[in-house]
Amino acid sequence: MAQITKDTVIGDILDIAPDTAPIFMSIGMHCLGCPASRGETVEQACMVHGIEVEELLERLNATMG
């Protein structure tokens, strides 16, 4: 499995690893089904939600195994 980076699109992550959805929900991304959020990169989502990108990447990549 490829590593998630700050440039990875959230929709791609959710398609490959739907079990990451609770992580996104925990940072305030409650509309994961809307086209805008699925089209954002991890970095864009972090900027919008005031989350440190490296911290989120660690959590996501740990879930990916």
Coordinates of C-alpha atoms in Angstrom, one line a residue:
M1 CA 0.0 0.0 0.0
A2 CA 1.3 3.4 -0.9
Q3 CA 1.9 6.0 1.8
I4 CA -0.5 8.8 2.2
T5 CA 1.0 12.2 1.7
K6 CA -0.2 15.8 2.1
D7 CA -1.1 15.8 -1.6
T8 CA -3.2 12.6 -1.5
V9 CA -6.9 13.3 -2.3
I10 CA -9.3 12.4 0.5
G11 CA -11.7 10.7 -1.8
D12 CA -8.9 8.4 -2.9
I13 CA -8.0 7.5 0.7
L14 CA -11.7 6.8 1.5
D15 CA -12.0 4.6 -1.6
I16 CA -8.9 2.5 -0.7
A17 CA -9.3 2.5 3.1
P18 CA -12.9 3.3 4.3
D19 CA -11.8 2.6 7.8
T20 CA -10.0 5.9 7.8
A21 CA -13.3 7.8 7.9
P22 CA -13.5 8.0 11.7
I23 CA -10.1 9.8 11.7
F24 CA -11.5 12.4 9.3
M25 CA -14.6 12.7 11.4
S26 CA -12.6 13.2 14.5
I27 CA -10.9 16.4 13.0
G28 CA -14.3 17.9 12.1
M29 CA -14.8 16.6 8.5
H30 CA -18.4 15.6 9.0
C31 CA -19.4 15.8 5.3
L32 CA -17.2 13.2 3.8
G33 CA -19.7 12.3 1.2
C34 CA -19.8 15.8 -0.3
P35 CA -17.8 16.4 -3.5
A36 CA -15.9 19.3 -2.1
S37 CA -14.4 17.4 0.9
R38 CA -13.7 14.3 -1.2
G39 CA -11.8 16.4 -3.7
E40 CA -9.6 18.1 -1.1
T41 CA -6.0 17.0 -0.5
V42 CA -5.0 16.1 3.1
E43 CA -3.1 19.4 3.3
Q44 CA -6.1 21.4 2.2
A45 CA -8.3 19.7 4.8
C46 CA -5.8 20.3 7.5
M47 CA -5.7 24.0 6.6
V48 CA -9.5 24.3 6.7
H49 CA -9.8 22.5 10.0
G50 CA -6.8 23.8 11.8
I51 CA -5.0 20.5 12.1
E52 CA -1.3 19.9 11.9
V53 CA -0.8 18.0 8.6
E54 CA 2.1 15.8 9.9
E55 CA 0.0 14.7 12.8
L56 CA -2.9 13.6 10.6
L57 CA -0.6 11.9 8.2
E58 CA 0.8 9.8 11.0
R59 CA -2.7 8.7 12.1
L60 CA -3.8 7.9 8.6
N61 CA -0.7 6.0 7.6
A62 CA -0.8 4.0 10.9
T63 CA -4.4 2.9 10.0
M64 CA -3.2 1.9 6.5
G65 CA -0.8 -0.6 8.1

